[in-house]
Short mmCIF file of C-alpha atoms and ligand atoms in Angstrom, two decimals:
data_model
loop_
_atom_site.label_atom_id
_atom_site.label_comp_id
_atom_site.label_asym_id
_atom_site.label_seq_id
_atom_site.Cartn_x
_atom_site.Cartn_y
_atom_site.Cartn_z
CA MET B 1 16.47 -9.11 21.79
CA ALA B 2 13.05 -10.78 21.58
CA GLY B 3 11.77 -8.80 24.57
CA GLU B 4 12.56 -5.52 22.83
CA THR B 5 10.72 -6.58 19.66
CA GLU B 6 7.65 -7.46 21.68
CA LYS B 7 7.50 -4.00 23.20
CA LYS B 8 7.68 -2.21 19.87
CA LYS B 9 4.46 -0.80 18.43
CA ILE B 10 3.00 -2.81 15.58
CA ILE B 11 2.66 -1.76 11.96
CA PHE B 12 0.74 -3.54 9.21
CA SER B 13 0.58 -2.56 5.55
CA GLY B 14 0.31 -4.15 2.12
CA VAL B 15 0.19 -3.62 -1.62
CA GLN B 16 -1.92 -5.58 -4.12
CA PRO B 17 -0.02 -7.52 -6.79
CA SER B 18 -2.63 -6.25 -9.26
CA GLY B 19 -0.08 -4.75 -11.65
CA ASN B 20 3.47 -3.47 -11.70
CA LEU B 21 4.09 -1.17 -8.75
CA THR B 22 4.10 2.57 -9.44
CA LEU B 23 5.86 5.64 -8.14
CA GLY B 24 2.63 6.22 -6.15
CA ASN B 25 3.10 2.91 -4.34
CA TYR B 26 6.79 3.74 -3.80
CA LEU B 27 6.39 7.27 -2.44
CA GLY B 28 3.01 6.73 -0.73
CA ALA B 29 3.84 3.38 0.86
CA LEU B 30 7.21 1.61 0.41
CA LYS B 31 9.47 4.56 1.21
CA ASN B 32 7.69 5.12 4.51
CA TRP B 33 7.71 1.39 5.25
CA SER B 34 11.49 1.26 5.17
CA ILE B 35 11.80 4.39 7.33
CA LEU B 36 9.56 2.81 9.97
CA GLN B 37 11.13 -0.66 10.06
CA ASP B 38 13.74 0.10 12.75
CA GLU B 39 11.36 1.64 15.21
CA TYR B 40 8.35 -0.68 14.87
CA ASN B 41 7.48 -4.35 14.68
CA CYS B 42 6.35 -4.40 11.04
CA PHE B 43 4.17 -6.85 9.12
CA TYR B 44 4.32 -6.11 5.39
CA CYS B 45 2.07 -8.20 3.22
CA VAL B 46 1.50 -8.87 -0.48
CA VAL B 47 -2.29 -8.68 -0.48
CA ASP B 48 -3.18 -11.11 -3.25
CA MET B 49 -6.71 -11.76 -1.93
CA HIS B 50 -7.54 -8.09 -2.45
CA ALA B 51 -6.16 -8.25 -5.99
CA ILE B 52 -8.81 -10.75 -7.17
CA THR B 53 -11.61 -8.25 -6.52
CA VAL B 54 -10.64 -7.17 -10.05
CA LYS B 55 -10.16 -9.81 -12.79
CA GLN B 56 -6.60 -11.18 -12.79
CA GLU B 57 -4.86 -13.52 -15.18
CA PRO B 58 -3.79 -16.41 -12.84
CA ALA B 59 -0.25 -16.83 -14.22
CA SER B 60 0.39 -13.07 -14.05
CA LEU B 61 -0.96 -12.86 -10.50
CA ARG B 62 1.37 -15.69 -9.44
CA ARG B 63 4.39 -14.03 -11.09
CA ARG B 64 3.59 -10.55 -9.76
CA THR B 65 3.21 -11.86 -6.21
CA LEU B 66 6.89 -12.81 -6.14
CA GLU B 67 7.87 -9.65 -8.06
CA THR B 68 6.03 -7.49 -5.52
CA LEU B 69 7.99 -9.13 -2.72
CA ALA B 70 11.23 -8.50 -4.65
CA VAL B 71 10.26 -4.82 -5.09
CA TYR B 72 9.63 -4.52 -1.33
CA ILE B 73 13.11 -5.81 -0.56
CA ALA B 74 14.73 -3.83 -3.38
CA SER B 75 13.10 -0.67 -1.96
CA GLY B 76 15.04 -1.10 1.26
CA ILE B 77 12.72 -3.27 3.33
CA ASP B 78 14.91 -5.65 5.28
CA PRO B 79 13.55 -9.21 5.67
CA GLU B 80 15.69 -9.59 8.80
CA LYS B 81 13.85 -6.73 10.49
CA VAL B 82 10.25 -7.15 9.33
CA THR B 83 7.77 -9.95 8.66
CA LEU B 84 7.13 -10.31 4.91
CA PHE B 85 4.38 -12.61 3.75
CA VAL B 86 1.56 -13.27 1.28
CA GLN B 87 -2.00 -12.72 2.50
CA SER B 88 -3.41 -16.01 1.12
CA HIS B 89 -0.70 -17.94 3.03
CA VAL B 90 -2.34 -16.96 6.34
CA SER B 91 -5.94 -18.14 6.12
CA ALA B 92 -6.88 -16.27 9.30
CA HIS B 93 -7.33 -13.17 7.09
CA ALA B 94 -10.31 -14.72 5.29
CA GLU B 95 -11.66 -16.24 8.52
CA LEU B 96 -11.65 -12.99 10.47
CA ALA B 97 -13.06 -11.11 7.47
CA TRP B 98 -16.14 -13.36 7.55
CA VAL B 99 -16.79 -12.65 11.23
CA LEU B 100 -16.33 -8.91 10.69
CA ASN B 101 -18.60 -8.98 7.61
CA CYS B 102 -21.39 -10.03 9.93
CA SER B 103 -21.13 -6.83 11.94
CA THR B 104 -20.40 -4.37 9.13
CA MET B 105 -23.34 -2.50 7.69
CA PHE B 106 -24.30 -2.39 4.02
CA GLY B 107 -24.78 1.37 4.34
CA GLU B 108 -21.28 2.09 5.60
CA LEU B 109 -19.69 0.01 2.82
CA SER B 110 -21.83 1.82 0.24
CA ARG B 111 -20.15 5.08 1.19
CA MET B 112 -16.60 3.94 0.33
CA THR B 113 -15.21 6.07 -2.50
CA GLN B 114 -12.85 3.31 -3.70
CA PHE B 115 -15.87 1.02 -4.23
CA LYS B 116 -17.63 3.73 -6.21
CA ASP B 117 -14.50 4.43 -8.32
CA LYS B 118 -13.66 0.78 -8.95
CA SER B 119 -17.22 -0.26 -9.75
CA ALA B 120 -17.44 2.60 -12.25
CA LYS B 121 -14.24 1.28 -13.86
CA ASN B 122 -15.33 -2.40 -13.81
CA GLU B 123 -18.98 -2.22 -14.73
CA SER B 124 -19.08 -5.83 -15.92
CA ASN B 125 -17.60 -7.19 -12.68
CA ILE B 126 -19.07 -5.40 -9.66
CA ASN B 127 -18.59 -8.42 -7.41
CA ALA B 128 -19.34 -8.80 -3.69
CA GLY B 129 -15.59 -8.92 -2.93
CA LEU B 130 -15.14 -5.44 -4.35
CA PHE B 131 -17.90 -4.27 -2.03
CA THR B 132 -16.53 -5.97 1.11
CA TYR B 133 -12.88 -5.14 0.33
CA PRO B 134 -12.69 -2.74 3.35
CA VAL B 135 -13.77 -5.57 5.69
CA LEU B 136 -10.95 -7.82 4.49
CA MET B 137 -8.61 -4.86 4.91
CA ALA B 138 -9.92 -4.35 8.46
CA ALA B 139 -9.23 -8.04 9.16
CA ASP B 140 -5.67 -7.68 7.78
CA ILE B 141 -4.99 -4.83 10.16
CA LEU B 142 -6.82 -6.04 13.27
CA LEU B 143 -5.35 -9.57 13.24
CA TYR B 144 -1.94 -8.17 14.15
CA GLN B 145 -3.21 -5.81 16.88
CA THR B 146 -1.81 -3.05 14.70
CA ASP B 147 -1.11 0.38 16.18
CA LEU B 148 -0.20 2.18 12.96
CA VAL B 149 -0.99 1.67 9.26
CA PRO B 150 1.30 3.52 6.83
CA VAL B 151 -0.77 4.30 3.72
CA GLY B 152 -1.20 6.98 1.09
CA ALA B 153 -3.96 9.55 1.70
CA ASP B 154 -6.22 7.62 -0.72
CA GLN B 155 -6.61 4.83 1.87
CA LYS B 156 -7.59 7.03 4.83
CA GLN B 157 -11.30 6.21 4.51
CA HIS B 158 -10.51 2.48 4.74
CA ILE B 159 -8.57 2.99 7.97
CA GLU B 160 -11.51 4.92 9.38
CA ILE B 161 -13.91 2.06 8.69
CA ALA B 162 -11.42 -0.44 10.18
CA ARG B 163 -11.44 1.68 13.35
CA ASP B 164 -15.26 1.73 13.38
CA ILE B 165 -15.42 -2.04 12.91
CA ALA B 166 -12.90 -2.62 15.72
CA GLU B 167 -14.68 -0.25 18.10
CA ARG B 168 -18.03 -1.88 17.40
CA PHE B 169 -16.62 -5.35 18.08
CA ASN B 170 -14.91 -4.18 21.29
CA ASN B 171 -18.13 -2.57 22.50
CA THR B 172 -20.34 -5.55 21.60
CA TYR B 173 -18.10 -8.15 23.24
CA SER B 174 -15.17 -6.81 25.26
CA PRO B 175 -11.84 -5.17 24.36
CA THR B 176 -10.33 -7.41 21.68
CA PHE B 177 -8.68 -5.24 19.05
CA VAL B 178 -6.21 -2.39 19.24
CA ILE B 179 -7.72 0.63 17.45
CA PRO B 180 -5.32 1.42 14.58
CA GLU B 181 -4.19 4.89 13.49
CA PRO B 182 -3.27 5.83 9.91
CA TYR B 183 0.32 6.98 9.29
CA ILE B 184 0.50 9.26 6.28
CA GLY B 185 3.98 10.53 5.36
CA LYS B 186 4.58 14.25 4.90
CA THR B 187 5.29 14.00 1.18
CA GLY B 188 4.17 11.43 -1.37
CA MET B 189 0.84 11.15 0.35
CA ARG B 190 -1.11 11.32 -2.90
CA ILE B 191 0.75 11.05 -6.19
CA MET B 192 -1.51 11.95 -9.09
CA SER B 193 -1.75 10.66 -12.66
CA LEU B 194 0.68 12.37 -15.06
CA THR B 195 -1.99 12.60 -17.76
CA GLU B 196 -5.06 13.40 -15.61
CA PRO B 197 -3.77 15.17 -12.49
CA ASP B 198 -7.18 15.12 -10.82
CA LYS B 199 -6.97 11.28 -10.59
CA LYS B 200 -4.52 9.34 -8.41
CA MET B 201 -1.64 7.54 -10.10
CA SER B 202 -2.81 3.94 -10.33
CA LYS B 203 -1.09 0.78 -11.55
CA SER B 204 -4.28 -0.46 -13.25
CA ASP B 205 -4.71 2.72 -15.34
CA GLU B 206 -5.09 1.83 -19.01
CA ASN B 207 -2.85 4.69 -20.10
CA ALA B 208 0.81 3.73 -19.49
CA ASN B 209 1.82 7.41 -19.72
CA SER B 210 -0.26 8.18 -16.63
CA TYR B 211 2.10 6.36 -14.29
CA ILE B 212 5.78 5.83 -13.62
CA LEU B 213 6.60 2.23 -12.78
CA ILE B 214 9.22 1.57 -10.11
CA LEU B 215 10.96 -0.64 -12.69
CA ASP B 216 10.76 1.79 -15.65
CA ASP B 217 14.18 2.65 -17.12
CA LYS B 218 15.57 6.18 -17.13
CA ASP B 219 14.63 6.99 -20.75
CA THR B 220 11.04 5.89 -20.23
CA ILE B 221 10.79 7.92 -17.02
CA ILE B 222 12.14 11.08 -18.65
CA LYS B 223 9.82 10.62 -21.65
CA LYS B 224 6.76 10.19 -19.45
CA PHE B 225 7.57 13.31 -17.42
CA LYS B 226 8.14 15.31 -20.62
CA ARG B 227 4.60 14.39 -21.69
CA ALA B 228 3.09 15.13 -18.26
CA VAL B 229 0.08 17.42 -18.32
CA THR B 230 0.71 20.80 -16.67
CA ASP B 231 -1.35 23.94 -17.29
CA SER B 232 -1.27 27.08 -19.39
CA ASN B 233 0.92 28.98 -16.89
CA THR B 234 4.69 28.97 -17.19
CA VAL B 235 5.71 29.56 -13.58
CA VAL B 236 6.67 26.66 -11.32
CA ARG B 237 4.47 27.39 -8.33
CA TYR B 238 2.55 24.98 -6.12
CA GLU B 239 -0.45 27.32 -6.05
CA ASN B 240 -0.98 26.73 -9.78
CA GLY B 241 -2.31 23.34 -8.64
CA GLY B 242 -3.01 20.40 -10.98
CA GLY B 243 -0.09 18.84 -12.79
CA ILE B 244 2.49 21.32 -11.52
CA ALA B 245 1.62 20.80 -7.86
CA ASN B 246 1.87 17.04 -8.46
CA LEU B 247 5.29 17.33 -10.13
CA LEU B 248 6.53 19.56 -7.29
CA ASN B 249 5.29 17.00 -4.79
CA ILE B 250 7.17 14.24 -6.66
CA TYR B 251 10.32 16.37 -6.93
CA CYS B 252 10.28 17.10 -3.20
CA SER B 253 9.50 13.49 -2.24
CA CYS B 254 12.51 12.32 -4.28
CA THR B 255 14.96 15.02 -3.11
CA GLY B 256 13.78 15.72 0.44
CA LYS B 257 13.52 19.44 -0.44
CA THR B 258 10.60 21.59 0.69
CA ILE B 259 8.11 23.03 -1.82
CA GLU B 260 9.47 26.57 -1.13
CA GLU B 261 13.05 25.43 -1.83
CA ALA B 262 11.97 23.78 -5.07
CA GLU B 263 9.96 26.81 -6.21
CA LYS B 264 13.02 29.00 -5.60
CA GLU B 265 15.29 26.64 -7.50
CA PHE B 266 13.06 26.87 -10.61
CA GLU B 267 12.41 30.62 -10.47
CA GLY B 268 12.84 32.06 -13.96
CA LYS B 269 12.93 28.57 -15.56
CA GLY B 270 10.22 27.14 -17.80
CA TYR B 271 8.18 23.96 -17.48
CA GLY B 272 10.48 22.13 -19.92
CA ASP B 273 13.52 22.47 -17.60
CA PHE B 274 11.43 21.64 -14.58
CA LYS B 275 9.94 18.46 -16.06
CA LEU B 276 13.38 17.27 -17.10
CA ALA B 277 14.68 17.85 -13.57
CA VAL B 278 11.76 15.92 -12.05
CA GLY B 279 12.44 13.06 -14.48
CA GLU B 280 16.14 13.04 -13.55
CA VAL B 281 15.64 12.94 -9.76
CA CYS B 282 12.90 10.36 -10.05
CA ALA B 283 14.99 8.09 -12.30
CA ASP B 284 17.99 8.48 -9.94
CA SER B 285 15.88 7.50 -6.92
CA LEU B 286 14.45 4.44 -8.64
CA GLU B 287 17.65 3.19 -10.36
CA PRO B 288 19.09 1.39 -7.28
CA VAL B 289 15.71 -0.26 -6.68
CA ARG B 290 15.62 -1.52 -10.27
CA GLN B 291 19.16 -2.89 -10.05
CA LYS B 292 18.52 -4.70 -6.77
CA PHE B 293 15.23 -6.07 -8.14
CA ASP B 294 17.02 -7.57 -11.17
CA GLU B 295 19.32 -9.48 -8.82
CA LEU B 296 16.63 -10.62 -6.41
CA ILE B 297 14.09 -11.84 -8.93
CA LYS B 298 16.54 -14.47 -10.20
CA ASP B 299 16.68 -16.09 -6.76
CA THR B 300 13.27 -17.75 -6.35
CA ALA B 301 14.52 -20.04 -3.58
CA TYR B 302 15.61 -17.05 -1.46
CA LEU B 303 12.30 -15.22 -2.01
CA GLU B 304 10.30 -18.34 -1.18
CA SER B 305 12.30 -18.90 2.02
CA ILE B 306 11.38 -15.38 3.16
CA LEU B 307 7.71 -16.00 2.44
CA LYS B 308 7.76 -19.32 4.26
CA SER B 309 9.20 -17.96 7.48
CA GLY B 310 7.08 -14.80 7.11
CA ALA B 311 3.87 -16.85 6.89
CA GLU B 312 4.86 -18.87 9.98
CA LYS B 313 5.58 -15.76 12.01
CA ALA B 314 2.46 -13.93 10.84
CA SER B 315 0.27 -17.00 11.50
CA ARG B 316 1.37 -17.18 15.13
CA GLN B 317 0.11 -13.66 15.83
CA ALA B 318 -2.93 -13.92 13.54
CA TYR B 319 -4.29 -17.13 15.08
CA LYS B 320 -3.86 -15.75 18.58
CA THR B 321 -6.26 -12.95 17.66
CA LEU B 322 -8.61 -15.21 15.68
CA ASP B 323 -8.91 -17.66 18.61
CA LYS B 324 -9.93 -14.81 20.86
CA VAL B 325 -12.50 -13.60 18.34
CA TYR B 326 -14.01 -17.07 17.84
CA ARG B 327 -14.31 -17.51 21.60
CA LYS B 328 -15.98 -14.12 22.04
CA VAL B 329 -18.59 -14.60 19.32
CA GLY B 330 -19.51 -17.99 20.82
CA PHE B 331 -18.06 -20.50 18.35
CA TYR B 332 -17.88 -23.94 20.00
CA LYS B 333 -14.33 -25.06 20.61
CA LEU B 334 -13.42 -28.73 20.93
CA PRO B 335 -11.06 -29.69 23.77
CA ARG B 336 -7.51 -30.36 22.59
N1 LIG N 401 -1.03 7.44 -6.21
C1 LIG N 401 -0.71 7.12 -4.98
N2 LIG N 401 -0.20 8.04 -4.14
C2 LIG N 401 0.14 7.71 -2.87
N3 LIG N 401 0.03 6.46 -2.39
C3 LIG N 401 -0.47 5.51 -3.20
N4 LIG N 401 -0.71 4.20 -3.02
C4 LIG N 401 -1.19 3.67 -4.16
N5 LIG N 401 -1.28 4.63 -5.10
C5 LIG N 401 -0.85 5.78 -4.53
C6 LIG N 401 -0.46 3.51 -1.78
O1 LIG N 401 0.08 2.22 -2.05
C7 LIG N 401 -0.43 1.29 -1.09
C8 LIG N 401 -0.96 0.07 -1.72
O2 LIG N 401 -1.84 0.33 -2.74
P1 LIG N 401 -2.53 -0.88 -3.50
O3 LIG N 401 -1.80 -1.19 -4.71
O4 LIG N 401 -2.77 -2.01 -2.58
O5 LIG N 401 -3.93 -0.33 -3.81
P2 LIG N 401 -4.35 0.97 -4.49
O6 LIG N 401 -4.27 2.08 -3.50
O7 LIG N 401 -5.68 0.68 -5.10
O8 LIG N 401 -3.23 1.23 -5.60
P3 LIG N 401 -3.41 1.26 -7.14
O9 LIG N 401 -2.08 1.46 -7.76
O10 LIG N 401 -4.48 2.26 -7.51
O11 LIG N 401 -3.88 -0.20 -7.43
P4 LIG N 401 -4.99 -0.68 -8.40
O12 LIG N 401 -4.77 0.09 -9.68
O13 LIG N 401 -4.77 -2.14 -8.55
O14 LIG N 401 -6.27 -0.36 -7.74
C9 LIG N 401 -1.47 2.02 -0.25
O15 LIG N 401 -0.85 2.39 0.95
C10 LIG N 401 -1.79 3.21 -1.07
O16 LIG N 401 -2.19 4.30 -0.26
#
């Protein structure tokens, strides 16, 4: 069925192995990835080169790279259907990023909110990689001639700059890149911190109560939801905003219910009952992932075999694009 695969639209997405994956990564990214895998030709990557824009302990980064792959598969992503690989295994990512760096403006990178947020959090390590992160992300996407990028709403600005970079290159030279579109799922688009609901849930947050990890056990999940910040109201309504809107969003993402249905279900009930219910449905959704992960992580040989064939498959597509780019910018090519 190779012909059919070729005709499918292309998807690229990735998660950084910069910490243990959170409920935000699961609902904002992984859940959508597995929904899309039948319909599209998907490249799902563990983006380790992005992770080193923030200081990483080498042994932990190495371990988490394999764990992130195991979480992908445990979340329902099927290695038989999609291409799974590690970013640093396909050097075309770094090579294309350099070319694109040379046509990306300092001013446009200065406007990226993630750069502003992360440099405020890492004052002692505001490195050039953190600044050019969106260019590497553009290279990730454009190498695969990606049509659609499933991401949480927090990444929308990065997709916009990838589109600008691609359009600029196409206009300067000639059509080279497909212009990618963001795909943002209906629910789970932006899961907020449980302790500071105006901030997104983030795996590198220093406060472990602010996030739910995909691999947290049921007791921990329930405890964290019990402590979640709400507001001084007592009525479970989305319009109350803040923590309650976030918990409703999580509840609906886990159950498939609409906000109206959930509000009705909790009419006349207090925040205590509601938080417990959110904890229960969240723990139930994550339990099968945790069980599958425990099995997979023991089988290093299996995980490595997936990464090996994934890197080969990804490289074929990536180098096709990179060759084209090198030719267009005028790099001298030796005869074979
Ligand atoms: N809170 C979130 N809500 C919805 N989607 C989210 N994503 C992350 N957090 C949320 C989605 O997960 C994908 C990969 O994210 P990433 O780990 O590569 O980078 P990130 O967005 O910077 O995530 P973190 O957890 O905040 O990482 P750190 O703490 O290392 O910076 C993306 O599709 C993202 O939208």
